XYZ file of C-alpha atoms in Angstrom:
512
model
C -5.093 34.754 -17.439
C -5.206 33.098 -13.732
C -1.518 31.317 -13.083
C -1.966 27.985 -12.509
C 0.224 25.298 -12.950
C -1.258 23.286 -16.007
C 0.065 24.664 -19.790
C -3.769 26.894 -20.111
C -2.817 26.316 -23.955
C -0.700 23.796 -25.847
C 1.232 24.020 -29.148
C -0.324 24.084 -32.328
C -3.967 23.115 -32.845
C -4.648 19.403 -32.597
C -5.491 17.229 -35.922
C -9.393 17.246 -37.451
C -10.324 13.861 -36.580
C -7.416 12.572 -34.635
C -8.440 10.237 -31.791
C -6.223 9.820 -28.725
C -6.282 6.940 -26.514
C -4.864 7.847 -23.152
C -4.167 4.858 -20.526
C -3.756 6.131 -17.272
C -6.463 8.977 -17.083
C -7.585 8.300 -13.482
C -3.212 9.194 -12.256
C -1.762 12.189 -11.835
C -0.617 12.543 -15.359
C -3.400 11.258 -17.482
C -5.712 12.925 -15.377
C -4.329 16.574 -16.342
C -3.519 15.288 -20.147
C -6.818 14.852 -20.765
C -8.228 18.069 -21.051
C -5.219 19.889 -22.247
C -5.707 17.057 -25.207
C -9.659 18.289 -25.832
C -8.553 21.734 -25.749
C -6.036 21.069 -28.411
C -8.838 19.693 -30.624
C -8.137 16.146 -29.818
C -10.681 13.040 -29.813
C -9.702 10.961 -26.955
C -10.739 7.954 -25.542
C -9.729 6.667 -22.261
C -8.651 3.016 -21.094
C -9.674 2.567 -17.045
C -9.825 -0.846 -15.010
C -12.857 1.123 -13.588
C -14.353 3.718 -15.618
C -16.526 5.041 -13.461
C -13.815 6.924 -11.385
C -13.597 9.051 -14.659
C -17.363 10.193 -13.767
C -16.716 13.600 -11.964
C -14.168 14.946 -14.151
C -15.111 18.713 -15.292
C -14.091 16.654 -18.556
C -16.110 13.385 -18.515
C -18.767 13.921 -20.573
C -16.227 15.207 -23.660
C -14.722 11.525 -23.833
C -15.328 8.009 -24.410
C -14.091 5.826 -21.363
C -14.404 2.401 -21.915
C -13.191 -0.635 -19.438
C -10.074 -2.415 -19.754
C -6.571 -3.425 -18.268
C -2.830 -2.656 -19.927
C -2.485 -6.290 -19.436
C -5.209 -7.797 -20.892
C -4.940 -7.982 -24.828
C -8.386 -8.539 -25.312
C -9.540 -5.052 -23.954
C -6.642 -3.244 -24.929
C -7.208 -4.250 -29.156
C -10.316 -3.246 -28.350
C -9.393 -0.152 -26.996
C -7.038 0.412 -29.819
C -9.688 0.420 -32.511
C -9.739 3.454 -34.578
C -7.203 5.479 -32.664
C -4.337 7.298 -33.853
C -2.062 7.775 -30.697
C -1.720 5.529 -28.135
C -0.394 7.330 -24.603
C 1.136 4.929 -22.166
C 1.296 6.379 -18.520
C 1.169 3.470 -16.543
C 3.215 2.024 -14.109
C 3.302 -0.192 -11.364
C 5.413 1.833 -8.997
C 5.049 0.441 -5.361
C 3.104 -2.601 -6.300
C 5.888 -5.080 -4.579
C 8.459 -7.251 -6.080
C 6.941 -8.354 -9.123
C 6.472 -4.625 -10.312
C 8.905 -5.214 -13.475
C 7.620 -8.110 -14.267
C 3.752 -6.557 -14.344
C 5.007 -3.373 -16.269
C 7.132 -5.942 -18.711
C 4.139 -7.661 -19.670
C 1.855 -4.477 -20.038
C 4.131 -3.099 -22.067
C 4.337 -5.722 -24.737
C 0.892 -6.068 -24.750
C 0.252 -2.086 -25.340
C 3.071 -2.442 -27.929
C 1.578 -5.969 -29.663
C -1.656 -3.706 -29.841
C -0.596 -0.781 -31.573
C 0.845 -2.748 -34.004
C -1.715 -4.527 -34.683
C -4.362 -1.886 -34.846
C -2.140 0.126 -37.130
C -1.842 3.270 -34.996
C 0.265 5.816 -35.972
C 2.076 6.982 -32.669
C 2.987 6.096 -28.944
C 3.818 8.431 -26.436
C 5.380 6.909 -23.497
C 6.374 9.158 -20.559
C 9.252 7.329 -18.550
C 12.534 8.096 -15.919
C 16.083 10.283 -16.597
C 18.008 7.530 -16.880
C 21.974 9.059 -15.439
C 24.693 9.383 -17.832
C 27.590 6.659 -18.075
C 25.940 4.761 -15.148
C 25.587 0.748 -16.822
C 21.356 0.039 -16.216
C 22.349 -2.728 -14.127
C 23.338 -0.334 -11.279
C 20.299 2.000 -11.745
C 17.437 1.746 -8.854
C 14.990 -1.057 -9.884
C 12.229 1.339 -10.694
C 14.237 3.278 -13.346
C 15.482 -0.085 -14.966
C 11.937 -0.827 -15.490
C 10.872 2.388 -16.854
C 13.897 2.455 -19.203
C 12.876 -1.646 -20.220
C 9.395 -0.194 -20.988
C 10.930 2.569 -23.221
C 12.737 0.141 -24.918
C 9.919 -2.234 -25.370
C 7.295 0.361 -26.749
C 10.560 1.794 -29.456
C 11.084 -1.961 -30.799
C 7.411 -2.101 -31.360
C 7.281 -1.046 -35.218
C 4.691 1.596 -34.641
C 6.647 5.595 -34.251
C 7.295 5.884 -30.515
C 8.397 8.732 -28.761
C 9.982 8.515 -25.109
C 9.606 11.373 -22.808
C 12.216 11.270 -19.833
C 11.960 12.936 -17.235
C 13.204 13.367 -13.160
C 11.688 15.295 -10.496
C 8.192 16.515 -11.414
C 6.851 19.935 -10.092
C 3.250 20.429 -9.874
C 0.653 20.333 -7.351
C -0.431 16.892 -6.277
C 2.656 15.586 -7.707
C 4.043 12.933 -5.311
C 7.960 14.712 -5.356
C 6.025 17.798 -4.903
C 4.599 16.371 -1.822
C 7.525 15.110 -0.352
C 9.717 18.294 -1.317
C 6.690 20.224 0.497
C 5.884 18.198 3.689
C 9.862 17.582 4.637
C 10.822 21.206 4.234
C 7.734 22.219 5.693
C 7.400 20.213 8.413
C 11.425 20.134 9.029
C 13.001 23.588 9.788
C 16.381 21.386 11.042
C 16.732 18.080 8.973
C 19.063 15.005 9.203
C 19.104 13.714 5.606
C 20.340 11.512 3.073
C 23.514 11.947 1.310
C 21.265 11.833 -2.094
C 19.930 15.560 -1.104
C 23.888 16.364 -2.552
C 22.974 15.089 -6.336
C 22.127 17.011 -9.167
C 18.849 16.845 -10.688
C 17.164 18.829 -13.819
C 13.145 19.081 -11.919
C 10.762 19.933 -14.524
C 7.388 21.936 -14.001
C 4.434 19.878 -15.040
C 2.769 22.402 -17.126
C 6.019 21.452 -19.567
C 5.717 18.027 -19.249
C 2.054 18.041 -20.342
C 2.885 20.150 -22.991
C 5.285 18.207 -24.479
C 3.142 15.218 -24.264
C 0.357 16.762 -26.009
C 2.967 18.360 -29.342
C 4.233 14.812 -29.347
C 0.931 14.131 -30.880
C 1.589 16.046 -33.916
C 5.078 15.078 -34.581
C 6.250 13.416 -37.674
C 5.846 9.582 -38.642
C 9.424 9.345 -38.610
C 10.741 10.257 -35.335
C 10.734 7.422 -33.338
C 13.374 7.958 -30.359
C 13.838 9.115 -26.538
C 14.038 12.426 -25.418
C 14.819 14.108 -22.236
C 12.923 17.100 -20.999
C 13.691 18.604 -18.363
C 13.194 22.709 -16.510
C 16.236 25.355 -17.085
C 17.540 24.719 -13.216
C 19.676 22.000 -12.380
C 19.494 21.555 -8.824
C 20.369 19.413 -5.938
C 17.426 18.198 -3.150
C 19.132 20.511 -0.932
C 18.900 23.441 -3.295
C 15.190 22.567 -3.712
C 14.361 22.134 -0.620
C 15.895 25.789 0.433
C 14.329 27.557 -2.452
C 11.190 25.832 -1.815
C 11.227 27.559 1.450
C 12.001 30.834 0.020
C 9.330 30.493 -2.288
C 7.035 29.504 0.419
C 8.035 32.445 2.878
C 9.450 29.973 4.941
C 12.756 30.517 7.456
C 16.053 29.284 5.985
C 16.145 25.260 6.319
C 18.984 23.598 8.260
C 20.092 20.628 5.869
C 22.547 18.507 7.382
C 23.817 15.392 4.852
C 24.838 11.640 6.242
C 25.820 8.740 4.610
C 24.150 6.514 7.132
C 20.530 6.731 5.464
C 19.849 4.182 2.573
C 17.334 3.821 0.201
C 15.070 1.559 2.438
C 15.547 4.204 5.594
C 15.551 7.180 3.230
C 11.697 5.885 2.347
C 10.637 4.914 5.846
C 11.709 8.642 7.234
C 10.380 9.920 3.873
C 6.970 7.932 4.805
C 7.251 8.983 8.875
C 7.215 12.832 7.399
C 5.221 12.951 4.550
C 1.807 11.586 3.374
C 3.785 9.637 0.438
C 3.741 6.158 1.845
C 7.020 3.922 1.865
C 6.232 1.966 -0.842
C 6.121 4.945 -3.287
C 8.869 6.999 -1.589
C 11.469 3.648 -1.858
C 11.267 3.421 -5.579
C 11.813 7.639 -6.141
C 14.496 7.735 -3.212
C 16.342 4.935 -4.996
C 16.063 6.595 -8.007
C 18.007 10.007 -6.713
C 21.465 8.301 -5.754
C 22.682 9.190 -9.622
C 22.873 12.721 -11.174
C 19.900 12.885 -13.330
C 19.767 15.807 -16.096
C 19.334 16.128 -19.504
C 22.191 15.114 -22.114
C 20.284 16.736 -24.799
C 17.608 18.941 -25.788
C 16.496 17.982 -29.496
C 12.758 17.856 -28.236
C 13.138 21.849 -29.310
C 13.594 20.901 -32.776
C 10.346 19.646 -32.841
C 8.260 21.108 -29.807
C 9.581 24.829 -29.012
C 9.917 26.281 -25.995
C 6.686 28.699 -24.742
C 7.504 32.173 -25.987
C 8.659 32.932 -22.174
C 10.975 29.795 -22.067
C 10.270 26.602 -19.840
C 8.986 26.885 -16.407
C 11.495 27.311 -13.868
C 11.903 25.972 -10.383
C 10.893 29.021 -8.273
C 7.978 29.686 -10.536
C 6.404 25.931 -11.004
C 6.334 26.224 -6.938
C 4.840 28.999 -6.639
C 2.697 27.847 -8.885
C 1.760 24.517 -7.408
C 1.535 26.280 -3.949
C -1.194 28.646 -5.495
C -3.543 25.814 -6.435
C -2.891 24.066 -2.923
C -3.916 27.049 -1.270
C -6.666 27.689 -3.761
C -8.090 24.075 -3.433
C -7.894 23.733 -7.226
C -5.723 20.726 -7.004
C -6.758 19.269 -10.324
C -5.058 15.388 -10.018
C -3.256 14.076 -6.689
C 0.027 11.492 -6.875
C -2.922 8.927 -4.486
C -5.496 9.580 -7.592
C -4.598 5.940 -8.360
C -5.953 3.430 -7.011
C -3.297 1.449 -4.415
C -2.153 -1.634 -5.342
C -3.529 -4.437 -3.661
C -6.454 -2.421 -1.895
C -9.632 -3.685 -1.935
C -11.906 -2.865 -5.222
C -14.809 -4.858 -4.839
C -17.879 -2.866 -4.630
C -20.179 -2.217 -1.485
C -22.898 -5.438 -1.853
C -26.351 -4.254 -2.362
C -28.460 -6.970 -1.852
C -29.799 -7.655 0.969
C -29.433 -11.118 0.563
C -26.075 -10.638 -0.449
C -24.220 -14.704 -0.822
C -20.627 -13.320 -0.392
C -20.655 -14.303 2.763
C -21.068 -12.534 6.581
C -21.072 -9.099 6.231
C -21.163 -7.085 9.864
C -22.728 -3.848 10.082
C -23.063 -0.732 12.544
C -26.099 1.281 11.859
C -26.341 4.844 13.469
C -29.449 7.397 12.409
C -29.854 11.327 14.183
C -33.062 13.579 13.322
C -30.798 17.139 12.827
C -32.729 20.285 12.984
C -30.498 21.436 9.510
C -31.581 21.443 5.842
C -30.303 19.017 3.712
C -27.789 21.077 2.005
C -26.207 22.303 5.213
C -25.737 18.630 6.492
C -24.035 17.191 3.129
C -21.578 20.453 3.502
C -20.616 18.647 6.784
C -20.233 15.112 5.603
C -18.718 16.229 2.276
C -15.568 17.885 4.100
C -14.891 14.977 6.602
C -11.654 14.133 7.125
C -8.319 15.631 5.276
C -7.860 18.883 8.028
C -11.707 18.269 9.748
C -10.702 14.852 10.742
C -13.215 12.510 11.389
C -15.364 14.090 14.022
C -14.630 11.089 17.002
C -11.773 9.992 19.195
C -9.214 11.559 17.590
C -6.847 9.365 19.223
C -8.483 6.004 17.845
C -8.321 7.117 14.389
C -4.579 8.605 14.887
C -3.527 5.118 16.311
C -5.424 3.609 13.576
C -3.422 5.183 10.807
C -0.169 4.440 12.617
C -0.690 1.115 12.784
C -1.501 0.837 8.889
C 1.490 2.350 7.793
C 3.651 0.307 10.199
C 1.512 -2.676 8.157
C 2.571 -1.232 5.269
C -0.636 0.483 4.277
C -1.166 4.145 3.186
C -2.236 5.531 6.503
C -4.441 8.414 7.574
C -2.196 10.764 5.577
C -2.750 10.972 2.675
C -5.400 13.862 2.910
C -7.932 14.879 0.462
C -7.265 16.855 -3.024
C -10.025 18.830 -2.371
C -10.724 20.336 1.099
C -14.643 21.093 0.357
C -15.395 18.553 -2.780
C -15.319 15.431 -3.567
C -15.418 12.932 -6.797
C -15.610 9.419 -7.173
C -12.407 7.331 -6.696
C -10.870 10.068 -4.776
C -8.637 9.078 -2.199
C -9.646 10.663 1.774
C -7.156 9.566 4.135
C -7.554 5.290 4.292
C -10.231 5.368 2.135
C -11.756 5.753 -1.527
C -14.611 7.453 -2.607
C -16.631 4.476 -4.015
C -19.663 6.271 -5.086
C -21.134 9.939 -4.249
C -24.985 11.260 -4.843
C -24.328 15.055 -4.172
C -26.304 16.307 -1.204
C -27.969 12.831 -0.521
C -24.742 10.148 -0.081
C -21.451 9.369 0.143
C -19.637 5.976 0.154
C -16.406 5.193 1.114
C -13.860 1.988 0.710
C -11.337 1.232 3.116
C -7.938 0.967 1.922
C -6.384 0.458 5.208
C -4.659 -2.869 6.360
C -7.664 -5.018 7.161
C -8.327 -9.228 7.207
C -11.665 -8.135 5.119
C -13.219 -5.649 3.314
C -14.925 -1.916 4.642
C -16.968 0.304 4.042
C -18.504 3.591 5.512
C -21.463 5.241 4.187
C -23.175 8.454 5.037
C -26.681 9.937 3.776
C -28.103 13.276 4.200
C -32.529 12.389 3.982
C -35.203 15.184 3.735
C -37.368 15.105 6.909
C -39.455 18.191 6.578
C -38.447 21.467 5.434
C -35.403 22.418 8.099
C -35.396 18.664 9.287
C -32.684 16.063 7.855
C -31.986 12.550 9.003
C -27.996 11.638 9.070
C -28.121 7.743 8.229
C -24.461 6.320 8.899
C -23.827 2.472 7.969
C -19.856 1.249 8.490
C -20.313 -2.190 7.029
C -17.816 -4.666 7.289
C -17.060 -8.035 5.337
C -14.380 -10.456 7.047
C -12.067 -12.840 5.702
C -11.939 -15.819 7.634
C -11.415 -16.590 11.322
C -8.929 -13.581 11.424
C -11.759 -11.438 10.102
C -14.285 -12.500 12.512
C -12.137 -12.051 15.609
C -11.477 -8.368 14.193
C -14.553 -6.919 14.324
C -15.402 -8.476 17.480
C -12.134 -7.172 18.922
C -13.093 -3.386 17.835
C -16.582 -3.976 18.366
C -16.322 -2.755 22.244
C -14.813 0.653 20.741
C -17.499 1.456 18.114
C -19.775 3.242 20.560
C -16.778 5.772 20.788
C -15.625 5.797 17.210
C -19.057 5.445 15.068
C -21.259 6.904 17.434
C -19.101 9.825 18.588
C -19.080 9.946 14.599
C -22.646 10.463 14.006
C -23.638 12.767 17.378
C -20.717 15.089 15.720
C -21.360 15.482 12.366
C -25.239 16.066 13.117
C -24.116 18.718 16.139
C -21.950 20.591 13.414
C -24.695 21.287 11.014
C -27.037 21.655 13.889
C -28.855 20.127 16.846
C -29.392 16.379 16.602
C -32.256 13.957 18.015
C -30.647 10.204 17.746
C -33.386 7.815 16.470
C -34.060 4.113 17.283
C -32.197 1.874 14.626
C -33.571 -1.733 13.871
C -30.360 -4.211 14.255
């Protein structure tokens, strides 16, 4: 069997006729559940704002997705109808101040739900809370997770509450962080918080407990923590990380100057993991976090070879980087407060001024050999012109707050809809023909960039490239007339490159 670091089987064979519902399925979580749920023998529907992300999946076509938000009770009854166990893996993690208050009222709404439609289970997967520390001192982000827990237990349907710290798996957004600073930092200044003791989990574990939690009995409704056999500090981690990566022994050198709010902004300067998600999972490290118990066993077994540990679910997760099997990434969700709306299609489109820079090259290249090009732009190829612009570009978004060019691609040759490649989302993708991406960056407007790959002859293929552009108010306006002297350089550069890399390139006239 190839080593990977999902379960490959789960425990016990899943229920004729159950149905799952699992919220969630376009994170990092739900995204990996999901199968390991249909493999079990599990029905399962899914609950997405925008179903459509759930398209490319290997899995898509073995479940029903249907449209809906945590929040609204209207689609979530609906999406309640019929089902038997109701996963919750939600959160609004980096979403701004009013997080708790989103997650508080999504919560009672799943929970309101259940009830109603008589299901028989919830599975929530939420935070190691710290022993004998009173909630009121815990990070904001874990007192909202544990509120959550407590919410979906007083709902009157069976809940169970996975808790869990520091996830290990590829994609994972600790994983990232753990990978980028010790890779990227053979000497580091750090936190004081690298010196606490956490109980990391592999996420082949934490799927399979989610999945036996289906079958368990009516009448165990309670929390549980899970966690790997290794307690650990970050500073342990970090050096065994680079043991397991071949790396040269790491430098770690502890201050107490670094708080929570610096601890994320060096976190973010490092890593692709922006601030706003590093804040809330620094915060969350200043308490000892392991397991108090391990009853789950009662119920859910270990694998015959015991739980995953630390060295192992690394070298897992560093297989399937390296392998470009990277299954879900910690950006698979969309970013709260980005830009959703979808690329207008109408030429006579009413929303308003929409800008547009239009850029078409005759390439002497078969289709196919042109779409490998465009698929596998940026991530590690970049974004074939002025290198500088787009590194300044990404700066400048994360200094706004945004995600910045970082984040990188889950796959470095394929893509899927909803996505995320660097700033932006894939929005919608034809394979060979087009691909359509939606900013995500800091702008005053919405963005898009699209790229098509047209038959011209047998060995002849037209590159059409459209970055469109739809302001908001004066602001807007002033934008793209501000950049507008620099597109020559950035979009054009664009299109003469990715036609010269899948071969030579005639530009053609292009009606304004």
């Amino acid at each position: 069997m190839t080593a990977s670091d999902t379960p490959g089987e789960s425990p016990g064979n899943g229920r004729q006729g159950t149905r799952c519902l699992v919220t969630g399925a376009t994170g990092y979580i739900g995204g990996r559940l999901v199968p390991e749920l249909l493999d079990a023998g599990y029905a399962v529907r899914c609950l997405a704002r925008t179903p459509g992300k759930l398209r490319d999946h290997p899995w898509a076509g073995r479940v029903e997705a249907v449209r809906g938000d945590v929040t609204d009770a209207a689609s979530v009854g609906e999406a309640m109808a019929g089902i038997d166990v109701a996963y919750y893996l939600v959160h609004a993690l980096g979403t701004g101040k009013g997080f708790a208050a989103t997650d508080r009222r999504a919560a009672r709404v799943f929970a309101e739900r259940a009830r109603a439609a008589d299901v028989r289970r919830i599975v929530y997967l939420g935070g190691l809370t710290p022993a004998e520390v009173p909630e009121r001192e815990l990070s904001p982000h874990l007192r909202s997770r544990a509120e959550v827990g407590r919410i979906l237990l007083g709902s009157g349907v069976p809940t169970v509450v996975l808790q869990a710290a520091v996830i290990i798996g590829s994609g994972s957004a600790s994983f990232e962080i753990l990978r980028h600073l010790t890779e990227r930092l053979p000497v580091m200044v750090t936190p004081s918080w690298v010196r606490t003791a956490l109980q990391p989990i592999a996420v082949r574990d934490v799927l399979r407990y989610l999945v036996g939690c289906a079958r368990l009995p009516d009448d165990v409704c309670r929390a549980f923590d899970i966690g790997g056999p290794d307690i650990l500090t970050y500073r342990d981690m970090m050096r065994r990380y680079a043991a397991v990566a071949g790396l040269p022994r790491r430098v770690i050198l502890p201050v107490p100057v670094l708080t929570p709010g610096l601890s994320s902004l060096w976190i973010g300067l490092v890593t692709p993991v922006p601030s706003a998600i590093a804040r809330p999972l620094a915060e969350s490290l200043r308490h000892e976090v392991v397991c108090r118990e391990r009853d789950i066993a009662r119920w859910i077994p270990d694998p015959p070879g015991g739980l995953t540990g630390f060295d192992r679910a690394v070298a897992l997760a560093l297989r399937r980087v390296q392998e470009a099997r990277v299954a879900t990434h910690w950006s698979s969700a969309a970013v709260s407060g980005a830009p959703s709306d979808p690329l207008p299609t109408d030429p006579d489109w009413a929303g308003g001024s929409l800008y547009e820079d239009r850029r078409e090259m005759t390439v002497e290249a078969t289709r196919e050999t042109l779409w490998r090009v465009i698929e596998g732009i940026g991530g590690e190829h970049g974004w074939y012109s002025f290198p500088l612009a787009w590194t300044v570009r990404g700066w400048l978004d994360r200094l706004l707050g945004g995600v910045g060019l970082r984040r990188g691609r889950r796959d470095a040759q394929r893509l899927r809809v909803g996505d995320s490649l660097d700033f932006w989302r894939v929005e919608e993708i034809e394979p060979g023909r087009l691909l359509r991406l939606r900013a995500e960056m800091r702008l005053p407007g919405l963005a898009w960039l699209e790229l098509r790959a047209d038959p011209d002859g047998a060995d002849r293929t037209v590159l059409r490239q459209r970055a469109l552009f739809h302001p908001w108010g004066l602001l807007g306006h002033a934008y793209w007339w501000a950049v507008w002297p620099f597109h020559s350089a950035v979009f054009g550069g664009m299109a003469r490159n990715i036609a010269r890399a899948a071969g030579p390139a005639t530009p053609r006239p292009v009606r304004e």
